[in-house]
Structure formats: C-alpha cells, structure tokens
mmCIF file of C-alpha atoms and ligand atoms in Angstrom:
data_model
loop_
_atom_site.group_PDB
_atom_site.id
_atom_site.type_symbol
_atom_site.label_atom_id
_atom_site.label_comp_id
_atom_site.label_asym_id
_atom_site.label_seq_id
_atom_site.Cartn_x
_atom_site.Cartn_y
_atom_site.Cartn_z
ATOM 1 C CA UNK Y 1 -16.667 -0.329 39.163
ATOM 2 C CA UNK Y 2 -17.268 3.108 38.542
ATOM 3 C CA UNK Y 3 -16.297 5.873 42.029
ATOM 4 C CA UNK Y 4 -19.460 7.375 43.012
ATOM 5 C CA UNK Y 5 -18.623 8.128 46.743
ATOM 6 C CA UNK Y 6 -15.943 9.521 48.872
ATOM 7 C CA UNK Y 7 -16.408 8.203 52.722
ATOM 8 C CA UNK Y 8 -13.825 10.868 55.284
ATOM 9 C CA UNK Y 9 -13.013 9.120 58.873
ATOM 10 C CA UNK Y 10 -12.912 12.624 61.035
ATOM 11 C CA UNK Y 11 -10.056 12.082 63.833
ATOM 12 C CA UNK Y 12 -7.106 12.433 62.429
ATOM 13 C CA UNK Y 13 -8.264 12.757 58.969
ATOM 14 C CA UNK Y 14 -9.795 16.164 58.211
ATOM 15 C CA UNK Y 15 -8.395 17.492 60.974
ATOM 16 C CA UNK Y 16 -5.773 16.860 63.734
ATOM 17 C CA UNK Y 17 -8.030 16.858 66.388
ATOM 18 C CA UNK Y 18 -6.323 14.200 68.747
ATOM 19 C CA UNK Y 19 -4.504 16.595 71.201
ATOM 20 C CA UNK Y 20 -7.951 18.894 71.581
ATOM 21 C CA UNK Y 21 -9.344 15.279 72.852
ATOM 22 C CA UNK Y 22 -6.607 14.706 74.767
ATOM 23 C CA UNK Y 23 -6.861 18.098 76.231
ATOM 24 C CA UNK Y 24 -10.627 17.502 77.228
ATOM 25 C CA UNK Y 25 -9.782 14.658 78.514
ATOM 26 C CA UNK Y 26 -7.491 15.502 81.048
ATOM 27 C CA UNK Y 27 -9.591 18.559 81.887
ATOM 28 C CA UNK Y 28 -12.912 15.779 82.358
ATOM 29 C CA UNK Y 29 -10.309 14.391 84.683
ATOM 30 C CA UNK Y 30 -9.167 17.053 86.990
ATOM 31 C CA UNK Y 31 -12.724 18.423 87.293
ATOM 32 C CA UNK Y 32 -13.466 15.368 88.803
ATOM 33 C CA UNK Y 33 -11.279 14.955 91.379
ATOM 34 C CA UNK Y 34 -9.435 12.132 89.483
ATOM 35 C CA UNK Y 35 -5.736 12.328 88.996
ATOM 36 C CA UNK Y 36 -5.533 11.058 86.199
ATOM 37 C CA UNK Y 37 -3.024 12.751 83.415
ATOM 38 C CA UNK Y 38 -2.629 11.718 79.829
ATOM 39 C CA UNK Y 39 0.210 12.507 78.667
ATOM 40 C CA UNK Y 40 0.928 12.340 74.673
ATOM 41 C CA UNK Y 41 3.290 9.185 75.106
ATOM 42 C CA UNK Y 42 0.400 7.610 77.537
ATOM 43 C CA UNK Y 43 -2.398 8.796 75.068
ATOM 44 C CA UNK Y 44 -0.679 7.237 71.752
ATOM 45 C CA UNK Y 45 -0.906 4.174 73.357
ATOM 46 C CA UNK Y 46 -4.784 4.629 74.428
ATOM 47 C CA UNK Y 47 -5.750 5.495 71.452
ATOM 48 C CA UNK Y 48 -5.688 1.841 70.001
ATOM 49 C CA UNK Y 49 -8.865 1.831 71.848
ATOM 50 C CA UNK Y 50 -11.465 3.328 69.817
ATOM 51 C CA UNK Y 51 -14.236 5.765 71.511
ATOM 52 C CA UNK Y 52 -13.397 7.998 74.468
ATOM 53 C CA UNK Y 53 -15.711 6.166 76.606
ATOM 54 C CA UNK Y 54 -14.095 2.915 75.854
ATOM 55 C CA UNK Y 55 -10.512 4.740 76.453
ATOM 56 C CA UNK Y 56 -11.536 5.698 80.307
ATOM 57 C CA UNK Y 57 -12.845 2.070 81.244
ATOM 58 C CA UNK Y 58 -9.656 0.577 79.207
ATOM 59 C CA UNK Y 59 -7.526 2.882 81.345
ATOM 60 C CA UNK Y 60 -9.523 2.209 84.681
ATOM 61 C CA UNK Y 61 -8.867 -1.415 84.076
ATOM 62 C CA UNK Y 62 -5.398 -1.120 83.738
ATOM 63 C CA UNK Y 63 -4.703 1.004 86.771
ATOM 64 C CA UNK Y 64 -7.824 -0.430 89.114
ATOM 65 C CA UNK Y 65 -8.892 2.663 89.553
ATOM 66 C CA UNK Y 66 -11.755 2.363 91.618
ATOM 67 C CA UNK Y 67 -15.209 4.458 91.239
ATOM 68 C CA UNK Y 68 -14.883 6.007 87.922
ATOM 69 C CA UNK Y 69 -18.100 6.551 86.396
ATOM 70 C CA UNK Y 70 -16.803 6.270 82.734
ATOM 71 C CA UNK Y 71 -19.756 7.536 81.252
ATOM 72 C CA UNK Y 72 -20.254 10.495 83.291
ATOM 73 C CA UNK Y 73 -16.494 11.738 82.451
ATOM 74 C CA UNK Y 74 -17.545 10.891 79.100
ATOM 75 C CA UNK Y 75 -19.786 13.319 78.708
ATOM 76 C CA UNK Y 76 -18.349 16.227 80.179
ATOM 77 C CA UNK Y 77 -15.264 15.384 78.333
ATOM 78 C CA UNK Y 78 -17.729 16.012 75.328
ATOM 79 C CA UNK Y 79 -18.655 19.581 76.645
ATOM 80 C CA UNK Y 80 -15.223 20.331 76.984
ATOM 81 C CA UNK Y 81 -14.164 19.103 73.647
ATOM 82 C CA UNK Y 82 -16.827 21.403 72.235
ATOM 83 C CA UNK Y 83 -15.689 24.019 74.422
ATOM 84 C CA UNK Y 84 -11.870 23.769 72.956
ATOM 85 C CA UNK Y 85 -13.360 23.030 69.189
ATOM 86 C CA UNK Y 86 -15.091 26.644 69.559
ATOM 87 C CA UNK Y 87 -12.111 28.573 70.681
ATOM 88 C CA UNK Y 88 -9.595 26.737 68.916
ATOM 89 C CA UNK Y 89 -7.677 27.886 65.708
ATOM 90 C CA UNK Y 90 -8.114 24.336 63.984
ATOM 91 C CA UNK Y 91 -7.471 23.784 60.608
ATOM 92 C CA UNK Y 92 -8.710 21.082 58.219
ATOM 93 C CA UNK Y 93 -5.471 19.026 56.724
ATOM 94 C CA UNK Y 94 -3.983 19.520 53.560
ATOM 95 C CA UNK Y 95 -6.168 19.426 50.621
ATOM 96 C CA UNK Y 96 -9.494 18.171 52.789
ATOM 97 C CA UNK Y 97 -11.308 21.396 51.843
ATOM 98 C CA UNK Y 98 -10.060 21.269 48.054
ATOM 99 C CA UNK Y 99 -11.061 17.222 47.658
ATOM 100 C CA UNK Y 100 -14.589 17.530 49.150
ATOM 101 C CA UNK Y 101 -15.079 20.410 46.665
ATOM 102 C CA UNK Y 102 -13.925 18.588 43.675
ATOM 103 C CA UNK Y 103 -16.187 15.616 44.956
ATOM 104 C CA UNK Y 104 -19.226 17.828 44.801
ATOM 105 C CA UNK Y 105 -18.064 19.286 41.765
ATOM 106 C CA UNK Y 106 -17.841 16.008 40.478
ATOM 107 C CA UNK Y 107 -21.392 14.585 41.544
ATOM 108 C CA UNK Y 108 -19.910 12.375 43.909
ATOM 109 C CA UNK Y 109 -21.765 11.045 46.862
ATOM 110 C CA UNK Y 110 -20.199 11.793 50.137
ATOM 111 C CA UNK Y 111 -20.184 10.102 53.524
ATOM 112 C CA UNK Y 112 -18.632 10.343 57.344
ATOM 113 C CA UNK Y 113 -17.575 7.368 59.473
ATOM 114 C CA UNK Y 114 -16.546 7.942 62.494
ATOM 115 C CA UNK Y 115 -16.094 6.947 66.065
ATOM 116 C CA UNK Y 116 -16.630 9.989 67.578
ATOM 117 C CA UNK Y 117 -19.847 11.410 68.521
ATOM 118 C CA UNK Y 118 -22.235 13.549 66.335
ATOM 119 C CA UNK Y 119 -21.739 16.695 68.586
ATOM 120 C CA UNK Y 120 -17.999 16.355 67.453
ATOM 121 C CA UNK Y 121 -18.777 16.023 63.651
ATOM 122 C CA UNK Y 122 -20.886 19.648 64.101
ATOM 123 C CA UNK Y 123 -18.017 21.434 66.285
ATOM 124 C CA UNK Y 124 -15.133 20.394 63.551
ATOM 125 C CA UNK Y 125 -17.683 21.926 60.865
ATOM 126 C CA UNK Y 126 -18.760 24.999 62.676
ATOM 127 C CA UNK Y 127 -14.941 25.358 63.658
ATOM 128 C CA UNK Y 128 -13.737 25.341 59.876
ATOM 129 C CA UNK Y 129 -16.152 24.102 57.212
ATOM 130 C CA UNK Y 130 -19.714 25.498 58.539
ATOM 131 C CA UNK Y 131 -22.518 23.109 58.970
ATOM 132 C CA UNK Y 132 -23.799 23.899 55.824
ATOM 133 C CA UNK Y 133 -21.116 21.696 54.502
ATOM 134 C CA UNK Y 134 -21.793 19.080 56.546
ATOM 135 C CA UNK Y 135 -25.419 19.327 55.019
ATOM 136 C CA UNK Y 136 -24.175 18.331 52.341
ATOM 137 C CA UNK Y 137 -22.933 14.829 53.119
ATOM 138 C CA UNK Y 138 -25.125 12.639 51.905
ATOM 139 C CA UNK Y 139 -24.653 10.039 55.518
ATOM 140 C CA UNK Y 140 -22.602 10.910 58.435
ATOM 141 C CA UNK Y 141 -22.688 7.631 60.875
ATOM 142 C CA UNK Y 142 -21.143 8.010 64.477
ATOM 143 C CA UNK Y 143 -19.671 5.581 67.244
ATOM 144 C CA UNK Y 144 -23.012 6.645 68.682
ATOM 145 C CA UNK Y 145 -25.101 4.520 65.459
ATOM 146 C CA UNK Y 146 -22.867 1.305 65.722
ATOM 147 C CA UNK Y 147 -23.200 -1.179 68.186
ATOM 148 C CA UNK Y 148 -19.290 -2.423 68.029
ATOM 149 C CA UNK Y 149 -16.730 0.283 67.109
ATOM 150 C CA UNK Y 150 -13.694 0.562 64.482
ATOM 151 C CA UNK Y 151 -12.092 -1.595 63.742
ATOM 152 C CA UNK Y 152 -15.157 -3.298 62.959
ATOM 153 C CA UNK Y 153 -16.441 -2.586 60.079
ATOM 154 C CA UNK Y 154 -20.171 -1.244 61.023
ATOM 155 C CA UNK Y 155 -19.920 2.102 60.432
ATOM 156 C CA UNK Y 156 -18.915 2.252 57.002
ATOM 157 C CA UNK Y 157 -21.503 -0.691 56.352
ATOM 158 C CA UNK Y 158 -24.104 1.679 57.750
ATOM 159 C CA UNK Y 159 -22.830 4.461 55.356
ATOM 160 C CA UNK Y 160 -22.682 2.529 52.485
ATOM 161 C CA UNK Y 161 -26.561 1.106 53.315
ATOM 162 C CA UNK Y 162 -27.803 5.293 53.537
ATOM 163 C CA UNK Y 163 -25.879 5.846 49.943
ATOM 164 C CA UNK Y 164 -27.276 2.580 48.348
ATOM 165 C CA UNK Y 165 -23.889 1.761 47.036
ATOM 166 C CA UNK Y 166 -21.234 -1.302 47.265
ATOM 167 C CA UNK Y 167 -18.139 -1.068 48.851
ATOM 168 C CA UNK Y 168 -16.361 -0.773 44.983
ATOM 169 C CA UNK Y 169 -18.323 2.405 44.103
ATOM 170 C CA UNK Y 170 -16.231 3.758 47.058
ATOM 171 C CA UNK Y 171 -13.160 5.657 48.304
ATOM 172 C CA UNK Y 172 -12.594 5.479 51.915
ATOM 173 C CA UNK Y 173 -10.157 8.336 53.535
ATOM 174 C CA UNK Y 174 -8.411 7.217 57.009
ATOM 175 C CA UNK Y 175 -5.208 7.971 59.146
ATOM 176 C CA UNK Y 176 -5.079 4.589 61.491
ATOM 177 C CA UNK Y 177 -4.348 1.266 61.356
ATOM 178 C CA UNK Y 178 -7.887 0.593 62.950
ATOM 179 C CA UNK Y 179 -9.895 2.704 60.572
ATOM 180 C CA UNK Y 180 -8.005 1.134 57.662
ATOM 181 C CA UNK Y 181 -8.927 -2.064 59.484
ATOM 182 C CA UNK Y 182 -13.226 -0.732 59.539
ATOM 183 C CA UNK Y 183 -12.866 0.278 55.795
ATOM 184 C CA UNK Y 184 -10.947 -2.869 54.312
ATOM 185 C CA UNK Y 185 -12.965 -5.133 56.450
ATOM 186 C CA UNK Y 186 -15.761 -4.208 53.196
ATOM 187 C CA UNK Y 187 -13.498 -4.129 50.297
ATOM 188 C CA UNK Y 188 -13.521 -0.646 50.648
ATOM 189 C CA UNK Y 189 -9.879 0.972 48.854
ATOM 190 C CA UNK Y 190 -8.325 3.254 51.177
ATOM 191 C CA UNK Y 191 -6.285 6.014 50.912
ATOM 192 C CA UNK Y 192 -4.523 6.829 54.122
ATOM 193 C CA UNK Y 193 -2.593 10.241 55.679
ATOM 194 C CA UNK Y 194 -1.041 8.835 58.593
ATOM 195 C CA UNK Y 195 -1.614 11.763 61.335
ATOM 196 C CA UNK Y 196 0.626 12.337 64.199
ATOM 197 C CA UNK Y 197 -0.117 9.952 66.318
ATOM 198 C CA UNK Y 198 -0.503 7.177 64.062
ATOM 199 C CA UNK Y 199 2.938 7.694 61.672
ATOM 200 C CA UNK Y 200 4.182 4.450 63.103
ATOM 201 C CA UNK Y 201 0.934 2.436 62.545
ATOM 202 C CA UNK Y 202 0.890 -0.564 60.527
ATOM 203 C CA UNK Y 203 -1.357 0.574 57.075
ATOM 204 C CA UNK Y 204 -0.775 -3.096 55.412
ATOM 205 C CA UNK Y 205 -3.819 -3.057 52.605
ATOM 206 C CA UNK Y 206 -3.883 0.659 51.975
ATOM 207 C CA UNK Y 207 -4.572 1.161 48.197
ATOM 208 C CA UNK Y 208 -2.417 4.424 49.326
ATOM 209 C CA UNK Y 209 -0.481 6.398 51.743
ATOM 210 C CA UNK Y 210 0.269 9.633 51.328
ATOM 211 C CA UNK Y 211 1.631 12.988 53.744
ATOM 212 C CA UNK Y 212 -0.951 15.122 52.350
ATOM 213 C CA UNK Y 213 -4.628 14.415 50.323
ATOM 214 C CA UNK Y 214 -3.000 17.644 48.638
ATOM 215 C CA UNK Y 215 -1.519 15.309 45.969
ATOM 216 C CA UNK Y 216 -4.736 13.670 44.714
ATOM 217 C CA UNK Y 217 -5.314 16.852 42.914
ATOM 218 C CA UNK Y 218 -3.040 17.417 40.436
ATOM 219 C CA UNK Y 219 -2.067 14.750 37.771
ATOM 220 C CA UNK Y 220 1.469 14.752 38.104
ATOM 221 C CA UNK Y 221 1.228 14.143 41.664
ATOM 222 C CA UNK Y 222 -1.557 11.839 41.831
ATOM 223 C CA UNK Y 223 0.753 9.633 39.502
ATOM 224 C CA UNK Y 224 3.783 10.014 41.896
ATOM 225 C CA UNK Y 225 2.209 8.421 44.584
ATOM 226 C CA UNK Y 226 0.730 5.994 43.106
ATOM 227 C CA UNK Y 227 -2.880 6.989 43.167
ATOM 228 C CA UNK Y 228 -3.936 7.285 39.559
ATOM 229 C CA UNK Y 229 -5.842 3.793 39.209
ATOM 230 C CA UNK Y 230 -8.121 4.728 42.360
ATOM 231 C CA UNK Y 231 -9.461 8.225 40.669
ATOM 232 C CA UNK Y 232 -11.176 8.555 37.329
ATOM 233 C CA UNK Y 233 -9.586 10.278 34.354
ATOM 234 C CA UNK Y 234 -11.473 13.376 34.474
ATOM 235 C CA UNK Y 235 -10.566 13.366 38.249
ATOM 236 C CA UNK Y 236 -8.478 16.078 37.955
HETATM 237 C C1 LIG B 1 -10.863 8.370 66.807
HETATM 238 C C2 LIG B 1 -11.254 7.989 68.155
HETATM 239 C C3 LIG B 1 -12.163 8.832 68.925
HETATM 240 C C4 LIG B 1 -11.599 10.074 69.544
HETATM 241 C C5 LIG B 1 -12.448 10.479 70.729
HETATM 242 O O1 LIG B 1 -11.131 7.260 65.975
HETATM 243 O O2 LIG B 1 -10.912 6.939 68.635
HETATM 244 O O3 LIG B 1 -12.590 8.025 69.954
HETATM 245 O O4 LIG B 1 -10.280 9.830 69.980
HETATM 246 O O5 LIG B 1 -13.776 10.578 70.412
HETATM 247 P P1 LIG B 1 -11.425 7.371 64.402
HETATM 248 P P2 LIG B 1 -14.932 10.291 71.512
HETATM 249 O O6 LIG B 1 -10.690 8.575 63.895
HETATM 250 O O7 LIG B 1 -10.858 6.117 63.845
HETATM 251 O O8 LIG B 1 -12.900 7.456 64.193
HETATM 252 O O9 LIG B 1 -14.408 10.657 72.863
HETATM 253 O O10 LIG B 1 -16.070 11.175 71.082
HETATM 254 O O11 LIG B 1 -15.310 8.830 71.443
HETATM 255 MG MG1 LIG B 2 -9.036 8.656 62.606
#
C-alpha cells in the first residue's frame, strides 16, 4: 500500500524531553510541600506508566502517600514544564528536522500521537521548530483526546480517522516499548530510536530500530539498516 503519512510520538522521539519532565516534576513536588524526589533510576521505572498524571497516582499508590491531589500537581507540573521548555537549549534528535522536511517535500501527510498534553506539543515547537511547523501537521492527538492511554492504541486510531487513511498508508516513529505497543496494536510499521531511557526496552515488532532517523535519508544508509522496503524509491 502506497506511504502517504508519517505519524511522530513526541517524548523521546523528536526530542529528549524526559529529564525536562522529570525536572518539573520534582519541582511540582517540592512546591508542594511533598517530599517526593525522582531520581533518574526511580523515574525509568515510572515511566512504564504513561501520562504524568497517571505517574503521580501510580507512585502515591506505591508509597501510600496520603493527600496528594494528583491532578493539582499535574498541572503545575505542566506550568513548570513550559517554564523549562522556554528557557531550555533543547534540540530536536538527529535527522527529525531533515525527515519532516522531506515528508512535506514529498506530499506526505503528517500526524502527532502523543501522551502528553497539547500545551507540551506547542512548547517543543516554539522551543525548536516554531508553531508554524506544527501548523502544518495535518492531526496532532494528545493523552488529553483519548480516553485510555499508550499502549493502547487510541491515539494513533484517532490520527489515522483526521487523515482518512489505513494503518498501511502509514509510518509510525516511536522510542518505547509502549508506543511501539499503541502503533502495532493497528498494523501500523514502526520505526523506532530507542531514547535514553528506553535503550533497554523490549521493541519486538519494530519494522526498524535505529540510533538516529539520520539514516533514513541517504540510500546507502537507509539500506544498512534495513529500512529500504518501508520508504518509497524516490524516498531519497
Ligand atoms: C511519554 C509520557 C508522557 C511524559 C509526561 O509517552 O509518558 O507522559 O512523560 O507527559 P509517549 P505528561 O512518548 O509514549 O507519548 O505529564 O504531560 O502526561
Ligand atoms: Mg515516547
């Protein structure tokens, strides 16, 4: 079936945003009189659990922490993410700016599904891309559209519904075992940069894994990793 959309996951993916939510996080915390600290080895753990407000009540369970209004810390977690997103030197990952121009250049569709919030999508855009880029994705769904986040596979379904496509007309880009999970769940094929806190995941059912999306874009690469059948022939 002919490739007529490219569909990014954001966390992780374009950018490695993890330790600026981690960061928030434990900021939401501290402002709150909780003590509460997330360190990097307790945080790669957490983030099995999908959404940040699913993350806090996961974490309250486990340590019966008493009187945490999850959705509260949520939210100001948001604020601070923002916050950090606007000050921060963050860069997209390797070849993320280059691919999204070939797509366009190529009349592809393109998508976002994600489990973070819209507010996030728009501060990783103003922070590298611009929101005029973002303008031109053609559906950008959020954990804040879906009723049961990744790894369920909602919020690429609800992508695919906005481009009017099947899950073969598409590419899906991820870096976890649970966004693999959302994607595949559809038939979508996957490509997948594992990020840093997900090297060790378990990416079973990728169509590919690579270090970098910097080698879809030359032939010789492309063919070294085992990516050629996923891309047309005038990909390149
Ligand atoms: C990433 C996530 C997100 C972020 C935090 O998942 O799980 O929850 O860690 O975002 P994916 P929020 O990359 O698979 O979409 O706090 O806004 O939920
Ligand atoms: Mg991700």
């Amino acid at each position: 079936m002919r490739l007529k959309a490219l569909i990014f996951d954001v966390d992780g993916t374009l950018a490695e945003t993890e330790e600026l939510h981690r960061m928030a996080f434990n900021r939401a915390f501290a402002d709150a009189g909780i003590s509460w600290y997330w360190s990097r080895t307790v945080y790669g753990r957490l983030l099995k659990v999908t959404g940040g407000r699913e993350r806090i009540l996961a974490y309250t369970q486990e340590t019966g922490t008493p009187g945490i209004d999850a959705a509260a810390l949520h939210k100001a977690k948001t604020g601070y993410y923002r916050q950090a997103m606007t000050g921060s030197a963050i860069a997209l990952r390797d070849g993320v700016e280059r691919l999204i121009g070939r797509a366009l250049q190529q009349g592809l569709a393109l998508g976002i599904a994600t489990t973070t919030s819209r507010s996030n999508v728009d501060s990783l855009f103003q922070a590298t891309l611009g929101l005029d880029t973002l303008d031109r994705f053609h559906s950008v769904r959020t954990g804040e559209d879906v009723s049961v986040k990744k790894p369920d596979p909602e919020v690429y379904r609800l992508v695919l519904e906005d481009l009017g496509l099947t899950a073969a007309n598409a590419i899906a880009f991820e870096d976890s075992a649970n966004g693999l999970k959302a994607a595949t769940g559809l038939g979508i094929r996957t490509v997948v940069t594992p990020g840093i806190y997900t090297a060790e995941d378990d990416f079973a059912g990728a169509d590919c894994i690579l270090d970098s999306l910097d080698h879809l874009l030359t032939p010789q690469d492309a063919s070294a990793h085992c990516c050629p059948t996923l891309f047309p022939a005038n990909w390149h």
